[in-house]
Amino acid sequence: MFPEFDDLYCKYCFVYGQDWAPTSGLEEGISQITSKSQDVQQTLIWNFPIDITFKSTNPYGWPQIVISVYGPDIFGNDVVRGYGAVHVPLIPGRHKRTIPMFVPESTSRLQKLTSWFMGRRPEYTDPKLVAHGEGRQVTRVRSQGFVTLLLNVVTKDMKKLGYDTNSLDMRTFSVADLSEGILK
């Protein structure tokens, strides 16, 4: 959802800890360019499947997906329209995550004006920086749009390794259970 922009595409990459290893799928990719829908909502839909499998024996460094959205400026240059990141959900099942996006800002009016004329807006040389906290505290950013991801997560052998991924959200309750006050 980027109300003031059109003809956008996105790039994705994964950031994960040293005990994690991808066993299949692509760690990074790029989508097609999409245009706003013609309805009232004017949504941008990429319909871009991402399929990756990780393995690990340690939950430290649980994978995050980093999204970078790009589009043309008034001069036709591709510029960053937003960065964002979210952890892959811990619990198996279908999940919907809305990621607030942001863009780096110039630190002075002169830099802002110069970058606008040159068509070179501030952007990260490595978008994976978005998933890390260190070094970001000195970056000036501005909120800009949202990206919604639909994720289907499957886990295997978590119980065997001593991790319980069951949650109250995953349980199925009948009407009788609800009337007995199980959910309070």
XYZ file of N, CA and C in Angstrom, residues 121-181:
183
model
N 18.679 9.188 -4.492
C 18.127 9.332 -3.151
C 18.902 8.452 -2.176
N 18.865 8.784 -0.887
C 19.554 7.942 0.095
C 18.958 6.533 0.091
N 19.831 5.537 0.111
C 19.393 4.148 0.223
C 20.519 3.337 0.829
N 20.158 2.187 1.361
C 21.158 1.313 1.980
C 21.912 0.548 0.897
N 23.215 0.419 1.080
C 23.997 -0.384 0.142
C 23.685 -1.866 0.328
N 23.320 -2.251 1.545
C 22.922 -3.620 1.836
C 21.585 -3.592 2.567
N 20.484 -4.004 1.911
C 19.171 -3.949 2.555
C 19.052 -4.839 3.788
N 19.975 -5.802 3.953
C 19.923 -6.677 5.126
C 20.153 -5.907 6.423
N 20.712 -4.707 6.318
C 20.903 -3.846 7.481
C 19.581 -3.579 8.190
N 18.492 -3.590 7.444
C 17.157 -3.327 7.988
C 16.800 -4.340 9.082
N 17.278 -5.565 8.970
C 16.946 -6.617 9.926
C 17.809 -6.566 11.180
N 18.824 -5.749 11.190
C 19.719 -5.638 12.340
C 19.494 -4.321 13.049
N 19.643 -4.310 14.338
C 19.447 -3.093 15.109
C 20.656 -2.187 15.127
N 21.846 -2.781 15.139
C 23.046 -1.958 15.297
C 23.322 -1.119 14.046
N 23.678 0.136 14.290
C 23.995 1.042 13.201
C 22.787 1.788 12.658
N 21.581 1.348 13.004
C 20.387 2.015 12.484
C 19.955 3.194 13.332
N 20.449 3.284 14.557
C 19.999 4.352 15.451
C 20.421 5.732 14.969
N 21.392 5.820 14.096
C 21.839 7.115 13.589
C 21.262 7.436 12.209
N 20.429 6.559 11.693
C 19.834 6.775 10.375
C 18.498 7.501 10.522
N 18.348 8.586 9.817
C 17.079 9.315 9.808
C 16.182 8.664 8.758
N 14.963 8.291 9.158
C 14.040 7.630 8.232
C 12.669 8.291 8.290
N 11.865 7.975 7.263
C 10.491 8.470 7.180
C 9.594 7.292 6.822
N 8.478 7.158 7.520
C 7.517 6.087 7.213
C 6.926 6.313 5.839
N 6.733 5.210 5.124
C 6.192 5.338 3.778
C 5.586 4.011 3.334
N 4.298 3.830 3.535
C 3.593 2.678 3.013
C 3.671 1.432 3.874
N 2.975 0.386 3.390
C 2.913 -0.904 4.060
C 2.952 -2.002 3.014
N 3.506 -3.143 3.394
C 3.465 -4.340 2.557
C 2.838 -5.439 3.410
N 1.879 -6.164 2.830
C 1.243 -7.271 3.534
C 1.712 -8.578 2.934
N 2.211 -9.471 3.791
C 2.666 -10.794 3.370
C 1.709 -11.856 3.895
N 1.423 -12.843 3.066
C 0.707 -14.037 3.507
C 1.732 -15.158 3.530
N 1.967 -15.718 4.706
C 2.999 -16.733 4.886
C 2.387 -18.048 5.330
N 2.781 -19.128 4.698
C 2.407 -20.472 5.132
C 3.656 -21.111 5.714
N 3.632 -21.396 7.002
C 4.803 -21.911 7.703
C 4.573 -23.371 8.084
N 5.564 -24.200 7.801
C 5.546 -25.605 8.188
C 6.813 -25.865 8.997
N 6.659 -26.521 10.146
C 7.827 -26.896 10.935
C 7.884 -28.415 11.038
N 9.078 -28.918 11.306
C 9.274 -30.363 11.398
C 10.207 -30.665 12.561
N 9.844 -31.657 13.347
C 10.674 -32.176 14.441
C 10.992 -31.147 15.520
N 10.167 -30.141 15.685
C 10.394 -29.159 16.743
C 10.209 -29.805 18.116
N 9.204 -30.646 18.262
C 8.934 -31.333 19.524
C 10.119 -32.230 19.897
N 10.684 -32.880 18.897
C 11.828 -33.772 19.109
C 13.030 -33.012 19.675
N 13.154 -31.740 19.294
C 14.261 -30.922 19.773
C 13.930 -30.189 21.073
N 12.725 -30.441 21.607
C 12.348 -29.845 22.886
C 11.630 -28.524 22.800
N 11.138 -28.156 21.621
C 10.430 -26.886 21.443
C 8.963 -27.146 21.215
N 8.111 -26.398 21.925
C 6.668 -26.541 21.783
C 6.163 -25.371 20.947
N 5.683 -25.667 19.736
C 5.192 -24.603 18.861
C 3.669 -24.530 18.849
N 3.010 -25.295 19.726
C 1.548 -25.216 19.819
C 1.175 -23.940 20.546
N 0.069 -23.365 20.147
C -0.416 -22.171 20.827
C -1.920 -22.257 20.942
N -2.470 -21.420 21.800
C -3.909 -21.374 21.990
C -4.600 -20.991 20.680
N -3.943 -20.175 19.861
C -4.519 -19.732 18.596
C -4.739 -20.892 17.632
N -3.932 -21.949 17.762
C -4.003 -23.054 16.820
C -5.047 -24.100 17.209
N -5.506 -24.068 18.448
C -6.460 -25.082 18.896
C -7.816 -24.840 18.262
N -8.552 -25.918 18.058
C -9.897 -25.812 17.507
C -10.885 -26.032 18.647
N -11.813 -25.118 18.787
C -12.795 -25.205 19.853
C -14.182 -25.381 19.266
N -14.989 -26.148 19.963
C -16.384 -26.317 19.545
C -17.235 -25.276 20.257
N -18.490 -25.167 19.858
C -19.422 -24.242 20.494
C -19.608 -24.622 21.954
N -19.632 -25.922 22.259
C -19.791 -26.382 23.639
C -18.617 -25.935 24.491
N -17.397 -25.982 23.952
C -16.217 -25.542 24.684
C -16.324 -24.053 25.014
N -16.796 -23.264 24.061
C -16.915 -21.834 24.265
C -17.967 -21.521 25.327
N -19.079 -22.270 25.314
C -20.132 -22.013 26.292
C -19.709 -22.409 27.702
N -18.746 -23.341 27.826
C -18.260 -23.753 29.145
C -17.214 -22.778 29.674
N -16.836 -21.815 28.893
C -15.932 -20.769 29.363
C -14.456 -21.117 29.249
